[in-house]
Short mmCIF file of C-alpha atoms in Angstrom, two decimals:
data_model
loop_
_atom_site.label_atom_id
_atom_site.label_comp_id
_atom_site.label_asym_id
_atom_site.label_seq_id
_atom_site.Cartn_x
_atom_site.Cartn_y
_atom_site.Cartn_z
CA MET A 229 40.00 -55.48 2.78
CA ALA A 230 42.34 -58.39 2.79
CA PHE A 231 43.35 -58.17 6.36
CA SER A 232 41.66 -59.97 9.20
CA SER A 233 39.93 -58.40 12.12
CA HIS A 234 42.02 -60.63 14.35
CA SER A 235 45.17 -59.14 15.76
CA ILE A 236 48.38 -61.06 16.10
CA LYS A 237 49.76 -61.01 19.60
CA SER A 238 53.53 -61.10 19.46
CA ASP A 239 55.59 -62.18 22.42
CA HIS A 240 58.02 -59.35 21.86
CA SER A 241 55.90 -56.71 20.15
CA PRO A 242 52.44 -56.33 21.61
CA SER A 243 50.18 -53.88 19.87
CA GLU A 244 46.72 -52.52 19.82
CA ALA A 245 44.57 -51.73 16.80
CA ASP A 246 44.05 -48.11 15.90
CA GLU A 247 42.29 -46.28 13.10
CA THR A 248 45.27 -46.46 10.80
CA THR A 249 45.49 -50.21 10.52
CA ALA A 250 41.96 -51.53 10.14
CA LEU A 251 42.01 -55.19 9.24
CA LEU A 252 45.72 -55.77 9.31
CA ALA A 253 47.75 -56.25 12.43
CA VAL A 254 48.95 -53.00 13.87
CA SER A 255 52.70 -53.45 13.63
CA GLU A 256 54.80 -54.78 10.81
CA THR A 257 55.80 -57.69 13.04
CA ASP A 258 52.31 -59.07 12.74
CA PRO A 259 51.60 -61.61 10.04
CA PHE A 260 49.10 -61.04 7.29
CA ILE A 261 45.69 -62.62 7.76
CA SER A 262 43.18 -63.26 4.98
CA ALA A 263 39.49 -62.43 4.98
CA ASN A 264 38.84 -66.12 5.63
CA GLU A 265 41.08 -65.92 8.68
CA GLU A 266 43.82 -68.21 7.50
CA VAL A 267 47.44 -67.11 7.82
CA ILE A 268 49.11 -66.77 4.44
CA ALA A 269 52.66 -65.76 3.67
CA PRO A 270 53.36 -63.90 6.92
CA GLU A 271 55.99 -61.23 6.59
CA THR A 272 57.52 -62.15 9.97
CA HIS A 273 57.64 -65.05 12.33
CA PRO A 274 54.33 -66.81 12.77
CA ASN A 275 52.56 -65.99 15.98
CA GLU A 276 49.55 -67.30 17.72
CA VAL A 277 46.32 -65.78 16.49
CA GLY A 278 44.13 -64.25 19.15
CA LEU A 279 40.78 -62.53 19.08
CA ASP A 280 40.27 -58.88 19.90
CA ASP A 281 37.63 -56.26 19.26
CA ASP A 282 39.29 -54.76 16.16
CA GLU A 283 36.55 -56.07 13.86
CA ASP A 284 33.95 -54.10 15.82
CA LYS A 285 35.93 -50.88 15.58
CA PRO A 286 33.72 -48.12 14.09
CA LEU A 287 34.54 -46.53 10.78
CA PRO A 288 36.52 -43.28 11.24
CA ILE A 289 33.95 -41.15 9.44
CA ALA A 290 35.95 -37.89 9.50
CA GLN A 291 38.99 -39.54 7.92
CA ILE A 292 36.86 -41.33 5.30
CA PHE A 293 35.09 -38.06 4.49
CA LEU A 294 38.41 -36.30 3.92
CA LEU A 295 39.63 -39.13 1.70
CA CYS A 296 36.38 -39.06 -0.28
CA TYR A 297 36.81 -35.31 -0.77
CA ALA A 298 40.28 -36.01 -2.15
CA ARG A 299 38.77 -38.74 -4.33
CA ILE A 300 36.47 -36.28 -6.09
CA VAL A 301 39.40 -34.31 -7.55
CA GLU A 302 40.46 -36.81 -10.25
CA PRO A 303 37.06 -37.24 -12.00
CA ILE A 304 36.44 -33.48 -11.83
CA ALA A 305 39.82 -32.85 -13.45
CA PHE A 306 39.16 -35.47 -16.11
CA PHE A 307 35.57 -34.61 -17.06
CA SER A 308 35.46 -30.84 -16.51
CA ILE A 309 36.87 -29.99 -19.96
CA PHE A 310 34.34 -32.08 -21.90
CA PRO A 311 31.68 -29.36 -22.34
CA PHE A 312 34.06 -26.80 -23.85
CA VAL A 313 37.12 -28.61 -25.19
CA ASN A 314 35.82 -28.84 -28.77
CA LYS A 315 35.08 -25.13 -28.97
CA MET A 316 38.39 -24.31 -27.27
CA ILE A 317 40.30 -26.37 -29.84
CA TRP A 318 38.43 -24.76 -32.72
CA GLU A 319 39.04 -21.22 -31.42
CA THR A 320 42.69 -21.62 -30.44
CA GLY A 321 43.94 -24.09 -33.04
CA GLY A 322 42.86 -22.46 -36.29
CA LEU A 323 41.59 -25.86 -37.48
CA ASP A 324 38.91 -26.88 -39.90
CA GLU A 325 35.80 -27.94 -38.02
CA ALA A 326 36.16 -31.47 -39.41
CA ASP A 327 39.55 -31.84 -37.67
CA VAL A 328 38.35 -30.79 -34.24
CA GLY A 329 37.09 -34.26 -33.30
CA PHE A 330 40.53 -35.85 -33.73
CA TYR A 331 42.29 -33.39 -31.43
CA SER A 332 39.40 -33.47 -28.96
CA GLY A 333 39.67 -37.26 -28.66
CA LEU A 334 43.46 -37.00 -28.39
CA ILE A 335 43.38 -34.43 -25.59
CA GLU A 336 40.65 -36.27 -23.67
CA SER A 337 42.55 -39.56 -23.91
CA LEU A 338 46.02 -38.23 -23.02
CA PHE A 339 44.99 -37.77 -19.39
CA SER A 340 44.22 -41.48 -19.04
CA LEU A 341 47.21 -42.58 -21.12
CA THR A 342 49.76 -40.65 -19.05
CA GLN A 343 47.96 -41.73 -15.89
CA MET A 344 48.27 -45.34 -17.04
CA VAL A 345 52.02 -45.07 -17.65
CA LEU A 346 52.79 -43.76 -14.15
CA MET A 347 50.12 -45.42 -11.99
CA ILE A 348 52.36 -48.29 -10.87
CA SER A 349 55.09 -45.80 -9.97
CA TRP A 350 52.65 -43.87 -7.78
CA GLY A 351 51.66 -47.11 -6.07
CA TYR A 352 55.31 -48.00 -5.47
CA ALA A 353 55.97 -44.53 -4.04
CA ALA A 354 52.97 -44.82 -1.72
CA ASP A 355 54.28 -48.14 -0.42
CA ARG A 356 57.81 -46.84 0.10
CA LEU A 357 57.47 -43.15 1.03
CA GLY A 358 54.13 -43.22 2.81
CA ARG A 359 50.54 -42.65 1.76
CA LYS A 360 50.10 -39.07 2.93
CA PRO A 361 53.05 -37.34 1.19
CA VAL A 362 52.22 -39.04 -2.11
CA LEU A 363 48.55 -38.07 -1.77
CA VAL A 364 49.29 -34.40 -1.03
CA PHE A 365 51.91 -34.10 -3.77
CA SER A 366 49.71 -35.69 -6.45
CA LEU A 367 46.66 -33.59 -5.50
CA ALA A 368 48.70 -30.38 -5.66
CA GLY A 369 50.17 -31.37 -9.03
CA VAL A 370 46.88 -32.21 -10.69
CA ALA A 371 45.36 -28.99 -9.27
CA VAL A 372 48.04 -26.79 -10.84
CA ALA A 373 48.01 -28.63 -14.18
CA THR A 374 44.21 -28.46 -14.39
CA ALA A 375 44.20 -24.73 -13.65
CA LEU A 376 46.89 -24.01 -16.27
CA PHE A 377 44.91 -25.85 -18.97
CA GLY A 378 42.49 -22.92 -19.20
CA LEU A 379 45.37 -20.56 -20.05
CA SER A 380 46.37 -22.53 -23.15
CA LYS A 381 46.61 -20.51 -26.36
CA THR A 382 47.72 -23.34 -28.66
CA ILE A 383 46.78 -26.98 -29.09
CA TRP A 384 50.25 -28.08 -28.00
CA GLN A 385 49.88 -26.18 -24.74
CA MET A 386 46.56 -27.94 -24.20
CA ILE A 387 48.25 -31.29 -24.82
CA LEU A 388 51.12 -30.42 -22.46
CA PHE A 389 48.91 -29.40 -19.54
CA ARG A 390 46.58 -32.36 -20.08
CA CYS A 391 49.55 -34.72 -19.92
CA LEU A 392 50.79 -32.99 -16.76
CA ALA A 393 47.38 -33.48 -15.16
CA GLY A 394 47.53 -37.18 -16.03
CA ILE A 395 51.07 -37.48 -14.67
CA PHE A 396 49.96 -36.20 -11.25
CA ALA A 397 46.65 -38.10 -11.20
CA GLY A 398 48.02 -40.77 -8.88
CA SER A 399 45.96 -39.81 -5.85
CA ILE A 400 43.38 -42.53 -6.46
CA VAL A 401 46.00 -45.24 -5.82
CA THR A 402 46.85 -43.81 -2.43
CA ILE A 403 43.23 -43.10 -1.48
CA ARG A 404 42.20 -46.70 -2.18
CA ALA A 405 45.03 -48.03 -0.04
CA MET A 406 44.26 -45.61 2.81
CA ILE A 407 40.54 -46.39 2.84
CA SER A 408 41.44 -50.08 2.96
CA GLU A 409 43.72 -49.48 5.92
CA LYS A 410 41.18 -47.34 7.78
CA SER A 411 38.34 -49.87 7.47
CA THR A 412 37.73 -53.32 8.89
CA GLN A 413 36.27 -56.47 7.40
CA LYS A 414 32.87 -55.34 8.65
CA THR A 415 33.11 -51.68 7.59
CA GLN A 416 35.00 -51.89 4.29
CA ALA A 417 31.83 -52.30 2.21
CA ARG A 418 30.38 -49.04 3.54
CA ALA A 419 33.72 -47.25 3.21
CA PHE A 420 34.15 -48.24 -0.42
CA SER A 421 30.50 -47.53 -1.25
CA LEU A 422 31.19 -43.94 -0.13
CA PHE A 423 34.38 -43.97 -2.20
CA ALA A 424 32.44 -45.10 -5.29
CA PHE A 425 29.66 -42.59 -4.68
CA THR A 426 32.06 -39.66 -4.52
CA GLY A 427 33.70 -40.87 -7.74
CA ASN A 428 30.30 -40.75 -9.46
CA LEU A 429 29.66 -37.35 -7.89
CA GLY A 430 32.89 -36.12 -9.47
CA ILE A 431 31.78 -37.45 -12.86
CA PHE A 432 28.60 -35.40 -12.43
CA LEU A 433 30.19 -32.23 -11.08
CA GLY A 434 33.06 -32.06 -13.58
CA PRO A 435 30.97 -31.44 -16.74
CA LEU A 436 28.53 -29.29 -14.74
CA LEU A 437 31.31 -26.94 -13.62
CA GLY A 438 32.94 -26.95 -17.04
CA GLY A 439 29.74 -26.05 -18.87
CA ALA A 440 28.41 -23.55 -16.33
CA LEU A 441 31.64 -21.56 -15.98
CA ALA A 442 33.05 -21.62 -19.52
CA ASP A 443 33.28 -18.26 -21.31
CA PRO A 444 31.86 -16.26 -18.37
CA ALA A 445 32.14 -12.92 -20.16
CA ARG A 446 29.53 -14.15 -22.64
CA GLN A 447 27.40 -16.26 -20.26
CA TYR A 448 27.34 -13.74 -17.40
CA PRO A 449 28.00 -10.31 -18.96
CA ARG A 450 26.73 -8.39 -15.91
CA VAL A 451 29.41 -9.96 -13.72
CA PHE A 452 32.29 -10.70 -16.10
CA GLY A 453 31.45 -8.60 -19.16
CA GLU A 454 34.11 -6.01 -18.39
CA SER A 455 36.84 -8.52 -17.54
CA HIS A 456 39.61 -8.38 -20.14
CA PHE A 457 41.21 -11.46 -18.57
CA PHE A 458 38.19 -13.70 -19.11
CA LYS A 459 37.75 -12.34 -22.62
CA GLU A 460 41.37 -13.23 -23.35
CA PHE A 461 41.10 -16.60 -21.58
CA PRO A 462 37.43 -17.63 -21.81
CA TYR A 463 38.05 -21.11 -20.37
CA ALA A 464 40.21 -20.11 -17.42
CA LEU A 465 37.38 -19.80 -14.89
CA PRO A 466 36.21 -23.45 -14.94
CA THR A 467 39.78 -24.76 -14.86
CA PHE A 468 40.71 -22.34 -12.04
CA VAL A 469 37.70 -23.47 -10.00
CA CYS A 470 38.46 -27.15 -10.58
CA GLY A 471 42.11 -26.50 -9.74
CA ALA A 472 41.05 -24.72 -6.55
CA ILE A 473 39.03 -27.79 -5.53
CA GLY A 474 42.13 -29.93 -6.03
CA LEU A 475 44.32 -27.49 -4.08
CA SER A 476 41.84 -27.37 -1.19
CA ALA A 477 41.86 -31.17 -1.09
CA ALA A 478 45.66 -31.13 -0.96
CA VAL A 479 45.60 -28.69 1.96
CA THR A 480 42.95 -30.57 3.95
CA SER A 481 44.80 -33.85 3.31
CA TRP A 482 48.07 -32.32 4.52
CA LEU A 483 46.51 -30.83 7.66
CA PHE A 484 44.03 -33.45 8.77
CA ILE A 485 44.50 -36.88 7.16
CA LYS A 486 46.52 -39.32 9.25
CA GLU A 487 49.22 -41.51 7.77
CA THR A 488 48.19 -45.17 7.57
CA LEU A 489 51.43 -46.85 6.50
CA GLU A 490 53.52 -47.88 9.47
CA PRO A 491 57.22 -47.09 8.89
CA LYS A 492 59.64 -50.01 8.69
CA SER A 493 62.98 -50.14 10.37
CA ALA A 494 66.08 -50.68 8.25
CA ASN A 495 66.29 -54.23 9.58
CA GLU A 496 62.68 -54.99 8.61
CA SER A 497 63.17 -53.47 5.15
CA SER A 498 66.20 -55.67 4.48
CA GLU A 499 64.41 -58.78 5.71
CA ASN A 500 61.29 -58.05 3.63
CA PRO A 501 62.33 -56.36 0.36
CA PRO A 502 59.46 -54.96 -1.76
CA MET A 503 57.84 -57.38 -4.18
CA SER A 504 58.48 -56.86 -7.87
CA ILE A 505 55.58 -56.46 -10.30
CA ARG A 506 56.21 -60.01 -11.54
CA GLN A 507 56.19 -61.43 -8.02
CA LEU A 508 53.02 -59.52 -7.18
CA ALA A 509 51.17 -60.55 -10.34
CA THR A 510 52.10 -64.22 -9.85
CA SER A 511 51.09 -64.31 -6.17
CA PRO A 512 48.22 -66.74 -5.49
CA GLY A 513 44.94 -65.43 -6.87
CA VAL A 514 46.22 -61.98 -7.83
CA LEU A 515 46.22 -62.47 -11.61
CA VAL A 516 42.68 -63.92 -11.58
CA VAL A 517 41.33 -60.95 -9.62
CA LEU A 518 43.20 -58.47 -11.82
CA LEU A 519 41.73 -60.01 -14.97
CA LEU A 520 38.23 -59.92 -13.46
CA TYR A 521 38.84 -56.31 -12.43
CA GLY A 522 39.83 -55.38 -15.98
CA TYR A 523 36.84 -57.17 -17.50
CA ILE A 524 34.39 -55.46 -15.16
CA MET A 525 35.98 -52.09 -15.93
CA LEU A 526 35.55 -52.85 -19.63
CA LEU A 527 31.80 -53.22 -19.10
CA ALA A 528 31.83 -50.13 -16.89
CA PHE A 529 33.47 -47.84 -19.40
CA ALA A 530 31.42 -49.25 -22.26
CA TYR A 531 28.17 -48.21 -20.62
CA THR A 532 27.62 -47.58 -16.94
CA ALA A 533 30.55 -45.58 -15.60
CA GLY A 534 31.36 -43.64 -18.73
CA LEU A 535 28.03 -41.91 -19.11
CA THR A 536 29.65 -38.67 -20.20
CA SER A 537 31.49 -39.94 -23.22
CA THR A 538 30.29 -43.30 -24.48
CA VAL A 539 27.29 -45.29 -25.72
CA ILE A 540 24.38 -44.26 -23.56
CA PRO A 541 24.05 -40.51 -24.31
CA VAL A 542 24.39 -41.16 -28.05
CA PHE A 543 21.84 -44.00 -27.81
CA TYR A 544 19.33 -41.76 -26.03
CA PHE A 545 19.78 -39.05 -28.68
CA THR A 546 19.60 -41.28 -31.79
CA ASP A 547 16.32 -41.39 -33.70
CA ILE A 548 13.93 -44.24 -32.89
CA GLU A 549 13.97 -45.61 -36.43
CA LEU A 550 17.77 -45.87 -36.31
CA GLY A 551 17.83 -47.79 -33.04
CA GLY A 552 17.78 -45.14 -30.30
CA TYR A 553 15.22 -43.53 -28.04
CA GLY A 554 14.95 -40.16 -29.82
CA PHE A 555 15.05 -38.27 -26.52
CA THR A 556 15.13 -34.51 -26.19
CA PRO A 557 18.06 -32.99 -24.22
CA LEU A 558 15.77 -32.64 -21.19
CA GLN A 559 14.72 -36.29 -21.39
CA ILE A 560 18.37 -37.35 -21.72
CA SER A 561 19.26 -35.34 -18.62
CA LEU A 562 16.35 -36.76 -16.62
CA PHE A 563 17.10 -40.37 -17.58
CA MET A 564 20.81 -40.00 -16.83
CA ALA A 565 19.93 -38.33 -13.52
CA LEU A 566 17.64 -41.27 -12.71
CA GLY A 567 20.51 -43.64 -13.39
CA GLY A 568 22.87 -41.62 -11.22
CA ILE A 569 20.44 -41.42 -8.31
CA SER A 570 19.70 -45.13 -8.59
CA GLN A 571 23.40 -45.97 -8.52
CA ALA A 572 23.84 -43.83 -5.41
CA VAL A 573 21.00 -45.66 -3.63
CA TRP A 574 22.38 -49.08 -4.55
CA LEU A 575 25.91 -48.16 -3.47
CA LEU A 576 25.14 -46.32 -0.24
CA LEU A 577 22.11 -48.18 1.11
CA ILE A 578 21.91 -51.63 -0.47
CA PHE A 579 25.46 -52.75 -1.23
CA PRO A 580 26.84 -52.80 2.37
CA PRO A 581 24.17 -55.18 3.80
CA LEU A 582 24.24 -57.31 0.64
CA GLN A 583 28.00 -57.68 0.83
CA HIS A 584 27.79 -58.49 4.53
CA ARG A 585 25.14 -61.16 3.89
CA PHE A 586 26.39 -62.79 0.67
CA GLY A 587 30.03 -61.75 0.50
CA THR A 588 31.90 -60.00 -2.28
CA GLY A 589 31.68 -63.00 -4.59
CA GLY A 590 27.92 -63.26 -4.11
CA VAL A 591 27.42 -59.62 -5.09
CA LEU A 592 29.66 -60.03 -8.17
CA ARG A 593 27.73 -63.11 -9.34
CA GLY A 594 24.41 -61.36 -8.84
CA CYS A 595 25.57 -58.36 -10.90
CA ALA A 596 26.89 -60.69 -13.61
CA VAL A 597 23.42 -62.24 -13.96
CA VAL A 598 21.65 -58.87 -14.07
CA TRP A 599 24.07 -57.20 -16.52
CA PRO A 600 22.97 -58.93 -19.76
CA ILE A 601 19.31 -58.48 -18.78
CA PHE A 602 19.98 -54.78 -18.24
CA PHE A 603 21.54 -54.44 -21.68
CA PHE A 604 18.72 -56.42 -23.31
CA ALA A 605 16.13 -54.17 -21.65
CA ALA A 606 17.79 -51.08 -23.16
CA ALA A 607 17.48 -52.52 -26.67
CA ALA A 608 13.93 -53.74 -25.96
CA GLY A 609 12.96 -50.17 -25.10
CA ASN A 610 13.70 -49.12 -28.68
CA LEU A 611 11.57 -52.02 -29.92
CA PHE A 612 8.66 -50.79 -27.80
CA LEU A 613 8.98 -47.30 -29.29
CA ARG A 614 9.18 -48.66 -32.85
CA GLN A 615 5.91 -50.51 -32.22
CA ASP A 616 4.32 -47.37 -30.69
CA TRP A 617 4.01 -49.11 -27.32
CA THR A 618 4.71 -45.81 -25.63
CA LEU A 619 2.97 -46.60 -22.36
CA ALA A 620 4.84 -49.90 -22.04
CA PHE A 621 8.11 -48.10 -22.72
CA TRP A 622 7.57 -45.49 -20.01
CA ILE A 623 6.72 -48.25 -17.54
CA VAL A 624 9.52 -50.67 -18.40
CA ALA A 625 12.39 -48.29 -19.23
CA PRO A 626 12.50 -46.34 -15.93
CA ILE A 627 12.06 -49.53 -13.89
CA SER A 628 14.85 -51.30 -15.78
CA MET A 629 17.07 -48.26 -15.29
CA VAL A 630 16.47 -48.21 -11.54
CA ILE A 631 16.99 -51.96 -11.09
CA GLY A 632 19.76 -52.30 -13.67
CA SER A 633 21.78 -49.51 -12.08
CA GLY A 634 22.47 -52.00 -9.30
CA VAL A 635 25.24 -53.47 -11.47
CA ALA A 636 27.30 -50.50 -10.28
CA MET A 637 27.81 -52.53 -7.10
CA ALA A 638 30.19 -54.73 -9.11
CA PHE A 639 32.69 -51.87 -9.37
CA THR A 640 32.91 -51.58 -5.58
CA ALA A 641 32.81 -55.34 -5.04
CA ILE A 642 35.76 -56.00 -7.34
CA GLN A 643 37.74 -53.35 -5.45
CA LEU A 644 37.09 -55.24 -2.22
CA ALA A 645 38.22 -58.46 -3.90
CA LEU A 646 41.39 -56.68 -5.01
CA ASN A 647 42.09 -55.56 -1.44
CA ASP A 648 41.44 -59.04 -0.06
CA ILE A 649 43.80 -60.77 -2.49
CA ALA A 650 46.75 -58.49 -1.67
CA PRO A 651 49.67 -60.67 -0.51
CA SER A 652 50.56 -58.26 2.31
CA PRO A 653 49.76 -54.78 3.65
CA SER A 654 52.89 -53.35 2.06
CA THR A 655 51.73 -54.31 -1.45
CA LEU A 656 48.39 -52.46 -1.38
CA GLY A 657 49.70 -49.37 -3.15
CA LYS A 658 51.50 -51.28 -5.87
CA LEU A 659 48.57 -53.68 -6.43
CA ASN A 660 46.12 -50.78 -6.74
CA GLY A 661 48.55 -49.06 -9.08
CA LEU A 662 48.67 -52.16 -11.26
CA ALA A 663 44.87 -52.37 -11.35
CA LEU A 664 44.47 -48.67 -12.11
CA THR A 665 47.04 -48.87 -14.87
CA LEU A 666 44.77 -51.42 -16.49
CA SER A 667 41.71 -49.27 -15.78
CA SER A 668 43.29 -46.12 -17.24
CA GLY A 669 44.23 -47.92 -20.43
CA LEU A 670 40.69 -49.22 -20.82
CA ARG A 671 39.23 -45.76 -20.11
CA ALA A 672 41.37 -44.33 -22.89
CA ILE A 673 40.17 -46.76 -25.60
CA THR A 674 36.84 -48.30 -24.57
CA PRO A 675 34.51 -45.30 -25.07
CA VAL A 676 35.84 -44.72 -28.60
CA ALA A 677 35.61 -48.41 -29.49
CA PHE A 678 32.04 -48.89 -28.31
CA ALA A 679 30.82 -45.57 -29.66
CA SER A 680 32.26 -46.65 -33.03
CA ILE A 681 30.46 -50.00 -32.85
CA PHE A 682 27.23 -48.18 -32.05
CA ALA A 683 27.73 -45.73 -34.93
CA ALA A 684 28.50 -48.52 -37.41
CA GLY A 685 25.42 -50.49 -36.35
CA VAL A 686 23.18 -47.44 -36.69
CA ARG A 687 24.67 -46.19 -39.96
CA MET A 688 24.47 -49.57 -41.71
CA GLN A 689 21.42 -50.73 -39.73
CA ILE A 690 23.14 -53.94 -38.66
CA LEU A 691 20.56 -55.91 -36.67
CA ASN A 692 18.26 -52.87 -36.95
CA GLY A 693 20.81 -50.78 -35.07
CA TYR A 694 21.13 -53.26 -32.20
CA LEU A 695 24.70 -54.38 -32.98
CA VAL A 696 26.28 -52.70 -29.97
CA TRP A 697 23.74 -54.28 -27.62
CA LEU A 698 24.44 -57.74 -29.01
CA VAL A 699 28.16 -57.19 -28.42
CA MET A 700 27.59 -55.91 -24.88
CA ILE A 701 25.18 -58.73 -23.99
CA ILE A 702 27.73 -61.31 -25.16
CA LEU A 703 30.47 -59.61 -23.14
CA ALA A 704 28.23 -59.48 -20.07
CA LEU A 705 27.33 -63.17 -20.36
CA ALA A 706 31.01 -64.02 -20.69
CA LEU A 707 31.62 -62.60 -17.20
CA ILE A 708 29.54 -65.31 -15.49
CA PRO A 709 31.79 -68.40 -15.97
CA PRO A 710 35.11 -66.83 -14.83
CA LEU A 711 33.57 -65.80 -11.50
CA ARG A 712 33.61 -69.47 -10.55
CA TRP A 713 37.39 -69.11 -10.24
CA LEU A 714 37.27 -66.15 -7.88
CA PRO A 715 39.80 -67.11 -5.17
CA GLU A 716 38.35 -68.10 -1.83
CA LYS A 717 40.45 -65.40 -0.21
CA ALA A 718 38.65 -62.77 -2.31
CA GLU A 719 35.12 -64.05 -1.62
CA GLY A 720 34.77 -61.54 1.21
CA ARG A 721 32.71 -63.71 3.52
CA LEU A 722 32.80 -62.85 7.20
CA LYS A 723 33.67 -65.84 9.36
CA ARG A 724 31.61 -65.87 12.52
CA ASP A 725 33.37 -67.26 15.52
CA GLU A 726 31.21 -69.95 17.06
CA SER A 727 32.42 -68.98 20.50
CA LEU A 728 31.03 -65.48 20.21
#
């Protein structure tokens, strides 16, 4: 994160590092130190910088595990309705089948849209009221709203409960800030690789639970066939189970997670009033990193991170002559599983040492170079199939999927850059809220936009169906030049003390 492993030794307020403060100085009287170990905009009087062993402090695995468990709730809540929402709308809304798609897209997007509107407010609350109470409250809220969705008997009830789930989906802001504060400059890469992995696990588990548990009276008649409740509410079981996961995360967070935000005295609060959004956005380097964050999320939701609802599953399904791979459902599942496993390996095993060796900026630049090649390889796979080069396809396509999945490291790397550019510890929640507001807005519109580009290219055979890949390659190439302006403070390079 943005805070140095060096503690600040105050003449009047000595302190020791503990697991709640990671890279920042332990008390609020300590100044804020950048990843490059230069003092910037200290919140109190400047003090002499001294070395201690904070940077070598081990990662608090139990606390990180609990936070990662809380992290899994939001993607499960978001994606769990995807397998059954169309049928649920058709059965409860009395609509023509042709109108189902509109309401399905509306309901799926409302979660992200309401989340976007309130994300900054959640970040502000986390900075002012404390991380833990905001985390527990938001987890409990999204759990209840998700469970109630399955009891909807009209489309407007579905819309209401989906909006409520989005309103309470502010836990991710708090979790990001807490993981930052529980890790050090040396351990943050591993901590956030676990954070990213559990997010992907939630994306996988959400649709799996939704599809496996929907309409249990029909799917599992021996167990639920006599249940009048599940016949009356066929989609209650998956939403109840997903809600129970959220509620269990709220309980474990309340009981076991330790607060990481040190309370301020009234005197300190008056001396250091909270930064406004304008002040935060115009702080040195913040706007550049936010724009890079948004651009990387655009690429993520267009292809890599939005596997459930955007280009790639449609591309795999589309006929070869129209520009796709013509895969069977089993082949689609296997290829997407290969991508998911590959991402997990890159994030958990490869990203931490790479980030330690080359820094955050080095990882981002490497991903930016690989991204357009990855997209080109996907389109080239269709060309191989059109030419009946089947053996070449089954050699190249899996290899490109395994290697190309490494671009997922960019999502974790840009989060580290965001942490490092924070002006002070007390702005972490608000800065993450600002970034996630941008991310939620992109998640609401990007899948529809890129799926539409893909559909138009296939339907009109623009560039033989390769239009979407041309657009994505151009967007990926356009990421390379702006990375030259990544602020030095966000480069994430560890400075090695020559005296050590």
